[in-house]
PDB file of C-alpha atoms in Angstrom:
ATOM      1  CA  ALA A   1      61.281 -60.112  49.395  1.00 56.00           C
ATOM      2  CA  SER A   2      61.853 -63.100  47.132  1.00 59.00           C
ATOM      3  CA  SER A   3      65.607 -62.966  47.729  1.00 58.00           C
ATOM      4  CA  VAL A   4      64.975 -62.983  51.479  1.00 53.00           C
ATOM      5  CA  LEU A   5      62.773 -66.061  51.096  1.00 52.00           C
ATOM      6  CA  GLN A   6      65.391 -67.825  48.974  1.00 56.00           C
ATOM      7  CA  LEU A   7      68.007 -67.346  51.692  1.00 56.00           C
ATOM      8  CA  ALA A   8      65.685 -68.195  54.548  1.00 55.00           C
ATOM      9  CA  SER A   9      63.362 -71.066  55.091  1.00 63.00           C
ATOM     10  CA  GLY A  10      61.152 -71.367  58.096  1.00 78.00           C
ATOM     11  CA  LYS A  11      59.330 -68.937  60.312  1.00 84.00           C
ATOM     12  CA  LEU A  12      62.126 -68.498  62.844  1.00 87.00           C
ATOM     13  CA  THR A  13      64.744 -67.746  60.190  1.00 88.00           C
ATOM     14  CA  ILE A  14      62.547 -65.227  58.393  1.00 90.00           C
ATOM     15  CA  PHE A  15      61.712 -63.423  61.643  1.00 91.00           C
ATOM     16  CA  CYS A  16      65.411 -63.268  62.516  1.00 91.00           C
ATOM     17  CA  MET A  17      66.330 -62.000  59.046  1.00 92.00           C
ATOM     18  CA  VAL A  18      63.694 -59.252  59.120  1.00 93.00           C
ATOM     19  CA  TYR A  19      65.009 -58.298  62.560  1.00 93.00           C
ATOM     20  CA  ALA A  20      68.623 -58.231  61.342  1.00 92.00           C
ATOM     21  CA  VAL A  21      67.874 -56.192  58.214  1.00 93.00           C
ATOM     22  CA  SER A  22      65.850 -53.728  60.259  1.00 93.00           C
ATOM     23  CA  VAL A  23      68.622 -53.301  62.842  1.00 91.00           C
ATOM     24  CA  PHE A  24      71.220 -52.887  60.102  1.00 90.00           C
ATOM     25  CA  LEU A  25      69.205 -50.152  58.388  1.00 90.00           C
ATOM     26  CA  GLY A  26      68.444 -48.576  61.768  1.00 86.00           C
ATOM     27  CA  ALA A  27      72.156 -48.013  62.280  1.00 83.00           C
ATOM     28  CA  PHE A  28      72.127 -45.488  59.438  1.00 83.00           C
ATOM     29  CA  VAL A  29      68.609 -44.042  59.143  1.00 84.00           C
ATOM     30  CA  ASN A  30      65.746 -43.076  61.439  1.00 84.00           C
ATOM     31  CA  ASN A  31      63.491 -45.864  62.734  1.00 84.00           C
ATOM     32  CA  SER A  32      60.451 -44.370  60.960  1.00 88.00           C
ATOM     33  CA  ALA A  33      62.344 -44.549  57.678  1.00 89.00           C
ATOM     34  CA  VAL A  34      63.266 -48.180  58.372  1.00 90.00           C
ATOM     35  CA  VAL A  35      59.590 -49.048  58.798  1.00 91.00           C
ATOM     36  CA  ALA A  36      58.643 -47.128  55.633  1.00 92.00           C
ATOM     37  CA  ILE A  37      61.352 -48.924  53.640  1.00 91.00           C
ATOM     38  CA  LEU A  38      60.711 -52.465  54.901  1.00 92.00           C
ATOM     39  CA  ALA A  39      56.943 -52.508  55.476  1.00 90.00           C
ATOM     40  CA  PRO A  40      55.954 -53.146  51.844  1.00 90.00           C
ATOM     41  CA  MET A  41      58.147 -56.239  51.835  1.00 90.00           C
ATOM     42  CA  LEU A  42      56.210 -57.896  54.675  1.00 89.00           C
ATOM     43  CA  GLU A  43      53.046 -58.586  52.716  1.00 87.00           C
ATOM     44  CA  SER A  44      54.931 -60.256  49.867  1.00 86.00           C
ATOM     45  CA  ILE A  45      56.775 -62.452  52.380  1.00 87.00           C
ATOM     46  CA  CYS A  46      53.427 -63.591  53.796  1.00 85.00           C
ATOM     47  CA  ASP A  47      52.053 -64.222  50.315  1.00 84.00           C
ATOM     48  CA  SER A  48      55.061 -66.414  49.506  1.00 82.00           C
ATOM     49  CA  ASP A  49      54.989 -68.481  52.705  1.00 79.00           C
ATOM     50  CA  ALA A  50      51.667 -69.440  54.285  1.00 78.00           C
ATOM     51  CA  THR A  51      53.249 -70.214  57.656  1.00 80.00           C
ATOM     52  CA  ILE A  52      54.415 -66.642  58.269  1.00 85.00           C
ATOM     53  CA  SER A  53      52.198 -64.380  60.344  1.00 84.00           C
ATOM     54  CA  PHE A  54      51.767 -60.880  58.905  1.00 89.00           C
ATOM     55  CA  GLU A  55      51.020 -59.506  62.355  1.00 91.00           C
ATOM     56  CA  GLY A  56      54.159 -61.210  63.658  1.00 91.00           C
ATOM     57  CA  LEU A  57      56.312 -59.623  60.960  1.00 92.00           C
ATOM     58  CA  VAL A  58      54.863 -56.210  61.752  1.00 92.00           C
ATOM     59  CA  TRP A  59      55.701 -56.737  65.429  1.00 93.00           C
ATOM     60  CA  ILE A  60      59.245 -57.836  64.590  1.00 93.00           C
ATOM     61  CA  LEU A  61      59.719 -54.775  62.393  1.00 93.00           C
ATOM     62  CA  THR A  62      58.318 -52.486  65.080  1.00 91.00           C
ATOM     63  CA  LEU A  63      60.440 -53.968  67.854  1.00 91.00           C
ATOM     64  CA  SER A  64      63.658 -54.018  65.858  1.00 91.00           C
ATOM     65  CA  SER A  65      63.504 -50.779  63.886  1.00 88.00           C
ATOM     66  CA  GLY A  66      64.414 -48.518  66.783  1.00 82.00           C
ATOM     67  CA  THR A  67      66.825 -50.742  68.671  1.00 84.00           C
ATOM     68  CA  CYS A  68      70.251 -50.467  67.131  1.00 81.00           C
ATOM     69  CA  PHE A  69      72.437 -50.821  70.213  1.00 83.00           C
ATOM     70  CA  MET A  70      75.659 -51.581  68.344  1.00 82.00           C
ATOM     71  CA  THR A  71      76.546 -48.150  66.985  1.00 80.00           C
ATOM     72  CA  PRO A  72      76.479 -44.633  68.348  1.00 78.00           C
ATOM     73  CA  LEU A  73      74.637 -43.690  65.146  1.00 75.00           C
ATOM     74  CA  GLY A  74      71.587 -45.747  66.097  1.00 69.00           C
ATOM     75  CA  TYR A  75      70.141 -43.120  68.409  1.00 71.00           C
ATOM     76  CA  GLN A  76      70.921 -39.464  68.990  1.00 73.00           C
ATOM     77  CA  THR A  77      71.560 -39.781  72.731  1.00 76.00           C
ATOM     78  CA  ASN A  78      74.284 -42.324  72.008  1.00 74.00           C
ATOM     79  CA  LEU A  79      76.132 -39.616  70.112  1.00 77.00           C
ATOM     80  CA  MET A  80      75.561 -37.157  72.949  1.00 81.00           C
ATOM     81  CA  VAL A  81      77.153 -39.353  75.633  1.00 80.00           C
ATOM     82  CA  MET A  82      80.025 -40.545  73.464  1.00 80.00           C
ATOM     83  CA  PRO A  83      82.431 -37.602  74.021  1.00 80.00           C
ATOM     84  CA  GLY A  84      81.550 -37.035  77.690  1.00 80.00           C
ATOM     85  CA  GLY A  85      81.937 -40.688  78.612  1.00 81.00           C
ATOM     86  CA  GLN A  86      85.001 -41.086  76.403  1.00 83.00           C
ATOM     87  CA  HIS A  87      83.363 -44.008  74.635  1.00 78.00           C
ATOM     88  CA  SER A  88      84.709 -45.316  71.365  1.00 82.00           C
ATOM     89  CA  PHE A  89      82.820 -46.841  68.462  1.00 81.00           C
ATOM     90  CA  GLY A  90      84.216 -50.209  69.556  1.00 83.00           C
ATOM     91  CA  ASP A  91      82.630 -49.830  72.995  1.00 82.00           C
ATOM     92  CA  PHE A  92      79.202 -49.648  71.395  1.00 82.00           C
ATOM     93  CA  VAL A  93      79.931 -52.722  69.289  1.00 82.00           C
ATOM     94  CA  LYS A  94      81.329 -54.690  72.219  1.00 86.00           C
ATOM     95  CA  PHE A  95      78.510 -54.009  74.672  1.00 85.00           C
ATOM     96  CA  GLY A  96      75.722 -53.370  72.202  1.00 84.00           C
ATOM     97  CA  ALA A  97      76.097 -56.683  70.364  1.00 88.00           C
ATOM     98  CA  VAL A  98      75.236 -58.623  73.515  1.00 91.00           C
ATOM     99  CA  ASN A  99      72.214 -56.410  74.196  1.00 90.00           C
ATOM    100  CA  GLN A 100      71.120 -56.677  70.561  1.00 90.00           C
ATOM    101  CA  LEU A 101      71.339 -60.471  70.597  1.00 93.00           C
ATOM    102  CA  ILE A 102      69.361 -60.718  73.838  1.00 94.00           C
ATOM    103  CA  HIS A 103      66.742 -58.326  72.472  1.00 92.00           C
ATOM    104  CA  MET A 104      66.458 -60.348  69.257  1.00 94.00           C
ATOM    105  CA  VAL A 105      66.023 -63.657  71.093  1.00 94.00           C
ATOM    106  CA  PHE A 106      63.317 -62.306  73.383  1.00 94.00           C
ATOM    107  CA  SER A 107      61.551 -60.326  70.646  1.00 92.00           C
ATOM    108  CA  VAL A 108      61.382 -63.269  68.250  1.00 92.00           C
ATOM    109  CA  ALA A 109      60.320 -65.680  71.013  1.00 91.00           C
ATOM    110  CA  PHE A 110      57.658 -63.240  72.196  1.00 91.00           C
ATOM    111  CA  VAL A 111      56.266 -62.717  68.701  1.00 91.00           C
ATOM    112  CA  MET A 112      56.328 -66.421  67.833  1.00 88.00           C
ATOM    113  CA  ALA A 113      54.397 -67.184  71.015  1.00 88.00           C
ATOM    114  CA  LEU A 114      51.779 -64.475  70.488  1.00 87.00           C
ATOM    115  CA  CYS A 115      51.316 -64.639  66.703  1.00 81.00           C
ATOM    116  CA  PRO A 116      51.285 -68.303  65.684  1.00 73.00           C
ATOM    117  CA  GLU A 117      48.798 -67.959  62.808  1.00 66.00           C
ATOM    118  CA  GLY A 118      49.872 -67.049  59.329  1.00 55.00           C
ATOM    119  CA  GLY A 119      48.995 -67.094  55.689  1.00 44.00           C
ATOM    120  CA  ALA A 120      47.027 -65.057  53.216  1.00 42.00           C
ATOM    121  CA  ALA A 121      43.899 -64.996  55.399  1.00 43.00           C
ATOM    122  CA  ALA A 122      45.798 -63.177  58.133  1.00 44.00           C
ATOM    123  CA  VAL A 123      47.131 -60.644  55.618  1.00 45.00           C
ATOM    124  CA  ALA A 124      43.677 -60.125  54.123  1.00 49.00           C
ATOM    125  CA  SER A 125      42.068 -59.569  57.517  1.00 49.00           C
ATOM    126  CA  ALA A 126      44.856 -57.214  58.588  1.00 48.00           C
ATOM    127  CA  THR A 127      44.776 -55.165  55.401  1.00 48.00           C
ATOM    128  CA  THR A 128      40.978 -54.882  55.082  1.00 47.00           C
ATOM    129  CA  THR A 129      40.387 -53.225  58.420  1.00 49.00           C
ATOM    130  CA  SER A 130      38.790 -49.810  58.550  1.00 45.00           C
ATOM    131  CA  MET A 131      42.168 -48.141  59.117  1.00 49.00           C
ATOM    132  CA  PRO A 132      44.853 -48.674  56.448  1.00 53.00           C
ATOM    133  CA  LEU A 133      48.189 -49.991  57.670  1.00 55.00           C
ATOM    134  CA  PHE A 134      50.368 -47.795  55.473  1.00 54.00           C
ATOM    135  CA  GLU A 135      49.147 -44.660  53.777  1.00 56.00           C
ATOM    136  CA  VAL A 136      51.742 -42.736  51.793  1.00 54.00           C
ATOM    137  CA  SER A 137      49.872 -39.437  51.995  1.00 55.00           C
ATOM    138  CA  GLU A 138      50.000 -39.535  55.807  1.00 56.00           C
ATOM    139  CA  MET A 139      53.730 -40.184  55.876  1.00 54.00           C
ATOM    140  CA  VAL A 140      54.610 -37.175  53.746  1.00 52.00           C
TER     141      VAL A 140
END
């Protein structure tokens, strides 16, 4: 998380970077695995930058983890239609990149509009609810 914060400064940049990393990982692994891999990083990002909303980062991760439009590997139905439609890998990149960019712009704008608060207080209130956010025993 600290390397992400060194590269990025500002709420918009961090949201976009979390989105991009999530989409990149989603091209190769299941969206549930992407969330399990990246979720622990979100709290440390919020601890390092008081302007970042923990709830906003969770929304960005949720919206981006299952939306890899740029590869046929991103979702199983993409692989199913590839031979029948005579699509190539390049077709997914060409058309999916535009969809991915539009989805990123709207997702980040939506989250920034709905989750403006940030800081350690937001993390503390989100993590001290009666239901834990991430429980390893439930994932296994």
